[in-house]
Amino acid sequence: MFKSLNDLQKLILQKKVKKKLALAVSQDGHSLDAVHNAYQAGIIEPILIGSQSETEAIIAAKGYDFSQASFIDESDNEKAVEIAVRMVHDSQADILMKGKVATPTLLKGVLNKEWGLRTGRLLSHFALFEVDTYHKLIAVTDVAMNIAPNLKDKIDIVNNSVGYLNKMGIPKPKVAVLGAIEMVNESMQATLDAALLSKMNQRDQIKNCIIDGPLAFDNAVSFESAKHKGIKSGVAGDTDLLLMPDIEVGNVLYKTLVFFAKAKVASVILGASAPIVLTSRSDSEESKYNSILLAAMA
Ligand code: COD
């Protein structure tokens, strides 16, 4: 199991992973920083799809060398997304990455019925955090794709993330289903869903993980808090994956960890026919680079 996001890089370099990455709407300095780093490290072959003149101007201003990269000139954002998604759909690229385009525009392309990256499974966002105040990496889902998941969606979201954590070498990740409180309250849907997910896990309807919930954030990540409240749980205080009740809670937690706790993060969309790097404008270059690594590993 990885102790830090640096371990991810070591593994990728060791395995000599090389993937073709299609950057949709490539005229984006922050994305180009991360893509350039991964390109120079030999991890990706970039295909830069967007306004070629703007992309080249950014590359020149930064003094980057993209001499072996491919460029596709398309200044309409929706068309650039379509070209990038189609390339992945047609196996001409292995990873899709969001550049200077709104998240819903990219995701609508990904979900296109004819040329998108659907698999019949639910797509969901998976973020992996390195926080100084926690004893291991901690994953958080879903903070960016599914707006208000119902119970069925939450099962799929857990399965997507658990599958990835299993691949990362955690055979039975500990999943905390978050609520505002650790008791079931019939007026709080998140606590009802959490209790059902826990029971489904006990009955082996959701496999390869240990689920407990509802747990409030403090007892999910702190043994002390859980002990103080008398919670007996195989997950509390040692969580590998936090399942969010909805996108608002998830997104606020994500940004709080990044801005207040100075956490490092890598994130990827899972469940599509190829991994998708969907970082937010507020992510650092390092986070974007880490996300490319996470996608390359997927
Ligand atoms: N996985 C698989 N299929 C999906 C998913 C999913 N997660 N979401 C929708 N679909 C399918 C539906 O089954 C349907 O066939 C089609 O896509 C359209 O469904 P709608 O009408 O519910 O979805 P859209 O197209 O209106 O919106 C889908 C988005 C992913 C764009 C929407 O959910 C969204 O805007 N999510 C939040 C994105 C965002 O703003 N994130 C910002 C955080 S940084």
Coordinates of C-alpha atoms and ligand atoms in Angstrom, one line a residue:
M1 CA 0.0 0.0 0.0
F2 CA 1.2 3.5 -0.8
K3 CA 2.1 5.7 2.2
S4 CA 2.4 8.8 0.1
L5 CA 1.6 10.1 -3.4
N6 CA 5.3 10.0 -4.2
D7 CA 5.1 6.2 -4.0
L8 CA 2.6 6.4 -6.9
Q9 CA 5.3 8.1 -9.0
K10 CA 7.9 5.5 -8.0
L11 CA 5.7 2.6 -9.0
I12 CA 4.8 4.2 -12.4
L13 CA 8.4 4.9 -13.2
Q14 CA 9.4 1.4 -12.1
K15 CA 6.8 -0.2 -14.3
K16 CA 7.8 2.1 -17.2
V17 CA 4.2 2.9 -17.9
K18 CA 3.6 5.0 -21.1
K19 CA 0.1 6.2 -22.0
K20 CA -1.3 8.4 -24.7
L21 CA -3.1 11.3 -23.1
A22 CA -5.7 13.5 -24.9
L23 CA -5.9 16.9 -23.4
A24 CA -9.3 18.5 -24.3
V25 CA -9.1 22.3 -24.8
S26 CA -5.3 22.4 -24.4
Q27 CA -4.8 26.2 -24.1
D28 CA -4.5 26.0 -20.3
G29 CA -1.2 26.9 -18.6
H30 CA -1.8 24.8 -15.4
S31 CA -2.8 21.7 -17.3
L32 CA 0.2 22.1 -19.6
D33 CA 2.5 22.4 -16.6
A34 CA 1.4 19.0 -15.4
V35 CA 1.3 17.4 -18.8
H36 CA 4.8 18.7 -19.6
N37 CA 6.1 17.2 -16.4
A38 CA 4.5 13.8 -17.1
Y39 CA 5.7 14.0 -20.7
Q40 CA 9.3 14.8 -19.7
A41 CA 9.2 11.9 -17.2
G42 CA 8.3 9.6 -20.1
I43 CA 4.9 8.6 -18.6
I44 CA 2.7 10.0 -21.3
E45 CA 2.6 10.9 -25.0
P46 CA 0.4 14.0 -25.2
I47 CA -2.1 14.9 -27.8
L48 CA -3.0 18.5 -27.4
I49 CA -6.5 19.3 -28.8
G50 CA -7.6 22.9 -28.7
S51 CA -6.6 26.3 -30.2
Q52 CA -3.2 25.5 -31.5
S53 CA -2.0 29.1 -31.6
E54 CA -3.0 29.8 -28.0
T55 CA -1.5 26.4 -26.9
E56 CA 1.8 27.1 -28.7
A57 CA 1.9 30.7 -27.2
I58 CA 1.6 29.3 -23.7
I59 CA 4.2 26.6 -24.4
A60 CA 6.7 29.2 -25.9
A61 CA 6.1 31.5 -22.9
K62 CA 6.9 28.7 -20.5
G63 CA 9.9 27.5 -22.5
Y64 CA 8.5 23.9 -22.7
D65 CA 9.6 21.3 -25.2
F66 CA 6.6 19.5 -26.7
S67 CA 8.5 18.7 -29.9
Q68 CA 7.3 15.0 -30.1
A69 CA 3.7 15.8 -29.0
S70 CA 0.8 15.8 -31.4
F71 CA -1.4 18.9 -31.9
I72 CA -5.0 19.1 -33.2
D73 CA -6.2 22.6 -33.9
E74 CA -9.8 23.2 -32.9
S75 CA -10.8 26.4 -31.2
D76 CA -14.4 25.5 -30.5
N77 CA -14.5 24.0 -27.0
E78 CA -17.3 21.5 -27.6
K79 CA -15.7 20.3 -30.8
A80 CA -12.3 19.9 -29.1
V81 CA -14.0 17.8 -26.3
E82 CA -15.7 15.7 -29.0
I83 CA -12.4 15.1 -30.8
A84 CA -10.6 14.2 -27.6
V85 CA -13.4 11.9 -26.3
R86 CA -13.7 10.2 -29.7
M87 CA -9.9 9.5 -29.8
V88 CA -10.2 7.7 -26.5
H89 CA -13.4 5.9 -27.6
D90 CA -11.5 4.7 -30.8
S91 CA -8.5 3.6 -28.7
Q92 CA -6.2 6.2 -30.2
A93 CA -5.6 7.6 -26.7
D94 CA -5.6 5.9 -23.3
I95 CA -6.4 8.8 -20.9
L96 CA -8.7 11.8 -21.3
M97 CA -7.8 15.0 -19.5
K98 CA -9.8 18.2 -19.0
G99 CA -8.1 21.4 -20.0
K100 CA -9.6 24.9 -20.1
V101 CA -13.3 23.8 -20.4
A102 CA -16.2 23.6 -17.9
T103 CA -16.6 20.3 -16.1
P104 CA -20.2 19.7 -17.3
T105 CA -19.1 20.3 -21.0
L106 CA -16.5 17.6 -20.7
L107 CA -18.7 15.2 -18.8
K108 CA -21.5 15.6 -21.3
G109 CA -19.1 14.5 -24.0
V110 CA -17.9 11.6 -21.9
L111 CA -21.6 10.5 -21.5
N112 CA -22.4 10.9 -25.2
K113 CA -24.3 7.7 -26.3
E114 CA -22.7 7.4 -29.7
W115 CA -19.0 8.3 -29.2
G116 CA -18.7 8.7 -25.4
L117 CA -16.9 6.5 -22.9
R118 CA -19.9 4.8 -21.3
T119 CA -19.6 1.2 -20.1
G120 CA -23.1 0.7 -18.6
R121 CA -21.6 1.3 -15.2
L122 CA -22.1 4.5 -13.2
L123 CA -19.1 6.9 -13.6
S124 CA -17.8 8.5 -10.4
H125 CA -15.0 10.7 -9.1
F126 CA -12.3 9.3 -6.9
A127 CA -9.8 11.5 -5.0
L128 CA -6.8 10.3 -3.1
F129 CA -5.5 12.6 -0.4
E130 CA -2.2 12.8 1.5
V131 CA -2.9 14.8 4.7
D132 CA -0.1 15.4 7.2
T133 CA -2.5 14.9 10.1
Y134 CA -3.7 11.4 9.0
H135 CA -1.7 8.2 9.3
K136 CA -2.2 7.0 5.7
L137 CA -3.6 8.0 2.3
I138 CA -7.3 8.6 2.4
A139 CA -9.7 8.4 -0.5
V140 CA -12.8 10.5 -0.9
T141 CA -15.8 9.9 -3.3
D142 CA -17.8 11.4 -5.0
V143 CA -16.9 15.1 -4.9
A144 CA -17.2 16.1 -8.6
M145 CA -19.5 14.0 -10.7
N146 CA -22.7 12.6 -9.1
I147 CA -24.7 15.4 -7.7
A148 CA -27.2 13.7 -5.4
P149 CA -26.6 10.0 -5.5
N150 CA -29.3 7.7 -4.3
L151 CA -28.7 4.3 -2.6
K152 CA -28.2 2.5 -5.9
D153 CA -25.7 5.1 -7.1
K154 CA -23.9 5.0 -3.8
I155 CA -23.4 1.2 -4.2
D156 CA -21.9 1.8 -7.6
I157 CA -19.7 4.6 -6.3
V158 CA -18.4 2.4 -3.5
N159 CA -17.8 -0.4 -5.9
N160 CA -15.8 1.8 -8.4
S161 CA -13.6 3.1 -5.6
V162 CA -13.1 -0.2 -3.8
G163 CA -12.1 -1.8 -7.1
Y164 CA -9.4 0.8 -7.5
L165 CA -8.2 0.5 -3.9
N166 CA -8.1 -3.3 -4.3
K167 CA -5.8 -2.7 -7.3
M168 CA -3.7 -0.4 -5.2
G169 CA -3.0 -3.3 -2.9
I170 CA -5.7 -2.8 -0.2
P171 CA -7.6 -6.1 -0.3
K172 CA -10.4 -4.9 2.1
P173 CA -10.5 -1.1 2.3
K174 CA -12.3 0.4 5.3
V175 CA -15.2 2.5 4.0
A176 CA -16.8 5.1 6.2
V177 CA -20.2 6.3 5.0
L178 CA -20.5 9.9 6.3
G179 CA -23.4 11.6 7.9
A180 CA -23.8 14.5 10.2
I181 CA -24.2 12.1 13.1
E182 CA -23.3 8.5 13.8
M183 CA -26.9 7.5 14.7
V184 CA -29.6 6.6 12.3
N185 CA -32.1 9.5 12.1
E186 CA -35.1 8.9 9.9
S187 CA -35.1 12.6 8.8
M188 CA -31.5 12.4 7.5
Q189 CA -31.4 10.3 4.3
A190 CA -27.6 10.0 4.4
T191 CA -27.8 8.1 7.7
L192 CA -30.5 5.7 6.3
D193 CA -28.4 5.0 3.2
A194 CA -25.3 4.5 5.4
A195 CA -27.0 2.0 7.6
L196 CA -28.3 0.1 4.5
L197 CA -24.9 0.1 2.9
S198 CA -23.3 -1.3 6.1
K199 CA -25.9 -4.1 6.3
M200 CA -25.5 -4.9 2.6
N201 CA -21.8 -5.2 3.2
Q202 CA -22.3 -7.5 6.2
R203 CA -24.6 -9.7 4.0
D204 CA -21.9 -9.8 1.3
Q205 CA -24.0 -7.8 -1.2
I206 CA -21.1 -5.3 -1.4
K207 CA -17.8 -7.2 -1.4
N208 CA -14.1 -6.7 -1.0
C209 CA -14.3 -4.0 1.7
I210 CA -15.6 -3.3 5.2
I211 CA -18.3 -0.7 5.4
D212 CA -19.5 1.2 8.5
G213 CA -21.9 4.0 8.8
P214 CA -23.3 6.3 9.5
L215 CA -20.1 7.8 10.9
A216 CA -19.6 11.5 11.5
F217 CA -16.3 12.9 10.1
D218 CA -14.6 13.0 13.5
N219 CA -15.2 9.4 14.4
A220 CA -14.4 8.2 10.8
V221 CA -10.9 9.6 11.0
S222 CA -10.1 9.6 14.7
F223 CA -9.9 6.6 17.1
E224 CA -10.0 9.0 20.0
S225 CA -13.3 10.5 18.9
A226 CA -14.8 7.1 18.2
K227 CA -13.7 5.8 21.6
H228 CA -15.0 8.9 23.3
K229 CA -18.5 8.3 21.8
G230 CA -18.3 4.6 22.6
I231 CA -18.5 3.6 18.9
K232 CA -17.5 0.0 18.2
S233 CA -16.5 -0.2 14.6
G234 CA -14.0 -2.0 12.4
V235 CA -13.6 1.2 10.4
A236 CA -13.7 4.2 12.7
G237 CA -10.4 5.9 13.1
D238 CA -8.7 3.9 10.3
T239 CA -10.8 4.8 7.3
D240 CA -9.4 4.2 3.8
L241 CA -12.4 5.6 1.9
L242 CA -14.9 8.3 2.8
L243 CA -18.2 8.1 1.0
M244 CA -19.8 11.5 0.8
P245 CA -23.6 12.1 1.1
D246 CA -23.6 14.4 -1.9
I247 CA -21.5 16.6 -4.2
E248 CA -21.8 19.7 -2.0
V249 CA -20.4 18.1 1.1
G250 CA -17.7 16.3 -0.9
N251 CA -16.6 19.4 -2.8
V252 CA -16.4 21.5 0.3
L253 CA -14.4 18.8 2.1
Y254 CA -12.0 18.5 -0.9
K255 CA -11.3 22.2 -1.0
T256 CA -11.1 22.5 2.7
L257 CA -8.4 19.8 2.8
V258 CA -6.5 21.5 0.0
F259 CA -6.8 25.1 1.2
F260 CA -6.7 24.8 5.0
A261 CA -4.9 21.5 5.6
K262 CA -2.5 21.9 2.6
A263 CA -3.3 18.3 1.6
K264 CA -1.8 16.8 -1.6
V265 CA -4.4 15.2 -3.9
A266 CA -4.7 13.0 -7.0
S267 CA -8.1 12.4 -8.6
V268 CA -9.6 10.5 -11.5
I269 CA -13.1 9.6 -12.9
L270 CA -13.6 5.8 -12.7
G271 CA -16.2 3.6 -14.4
A272 CA -15.7 4.9 -17.9
S273 CA -14.0 2.9 -20.7
A274 CA -10.8 4.8 -19.9
P275 CA -9.6 6.9 -16.9
I276 CA -10.4 10.6 -17.0
V277 CA -8.3 13.3 -15.4
L278 CA -10.7 16.0 -14.2
T279 CA -9.0 18.4 -11.9
S280 CA -10.4 21.7 -10.8
R281 CA -9.0 25.1 -11.7
S282 CA -8.0 25.5 -8.0
D283 CA -5.8 22.4 -8.0
S284 CA -2.1 22.9 -7.9
E285 CA 0.2 21.8 -10.7
E286 CA 1.4 19.0 -8.4
S287 CA -2.1 17.7 -7.9
K288 CA -2.7 17.7 -11.6
Y289 CA 0.5 15.8 -12.2
N290 CA -0.4 13.3 -9.4
S291 CA -3.8 12.9 -11.1
I292 CA -2.1 12.0 -14.4
L293 CA -0.2 9.3 -12.5
L294 CA -3.3 8.0 -10.8
A295 CA -5.0 7.7 -14.3
A296 CA -1.9 6.1 -15.8
M297 CA -2.1 3.5 -13.0
A298 CA -5.8 2.8 -13.6
Ligands
COD1 N1 -22.6 7.7 -14.9 C1 -23.1 7.1 -16.0 N2 -24.1 7.7 -16.7 C2 -24.6 8.9 -16.3 C3 -24.0 9.5 -15.1 C4 -23.0 8.9 -14.4 N3 -22.4 9.4 -13.4 N4 -24.7 10.7 -15.0 C5 -25.6 10.8 -15.9 N5 -25.5 9.7 -16.7 C6 -26.3 9.4 -17.9 C7 -27.8 9.2 -17.6 O1 -28.1 7.9 -17.3 C8 -28.4 9.7 -18.9 O2 -28.4 8.6 -19.8 C9 -27.5 10.7 -19.4 O3 -26.2 10.5 -18.8 C10 -27.9 12.1 -19.1 O4 -28.2 12.2 -17.7 P1 -28.6 13.5 -17.0 O5 -29.6 14.3 -17.8 O6 -28.9 13.1 -15.6 O7 -27.2 14.2 -16.9 P2 -26.7 15.5 -17.6 O8 -26.1 15.3 -18.9 O9 -27.7 16.6 -17.4 O10 -25.5 15.8 -16.5 C11 -24.5 14.9 -16.3 C12 -23.4 15.6 -15.5 C13 -22.3 14.7 -15.2 C14 -22.9 16.7 -16.5 C15 -24.0 16.3 -14.2 O11 -24.4 15.3 -13.4 C16 -23.2 17.3 -13.6 O12 -23.2 18.4 -14.0 N6 -22.4 16.9 -12.6 C17 -21.6 17.8 -11.8 C18 -20.4 18.2 -12.5 C19 -19.7 19.4 -11.9 O13 -20.2 20.5 -12.1 N7 -18.7 19.2 -11.1 C20 -18.0 20.3 -10.6 C21 -17.2 19.9 -9.4 S1 -15.6 20.5 -9.6

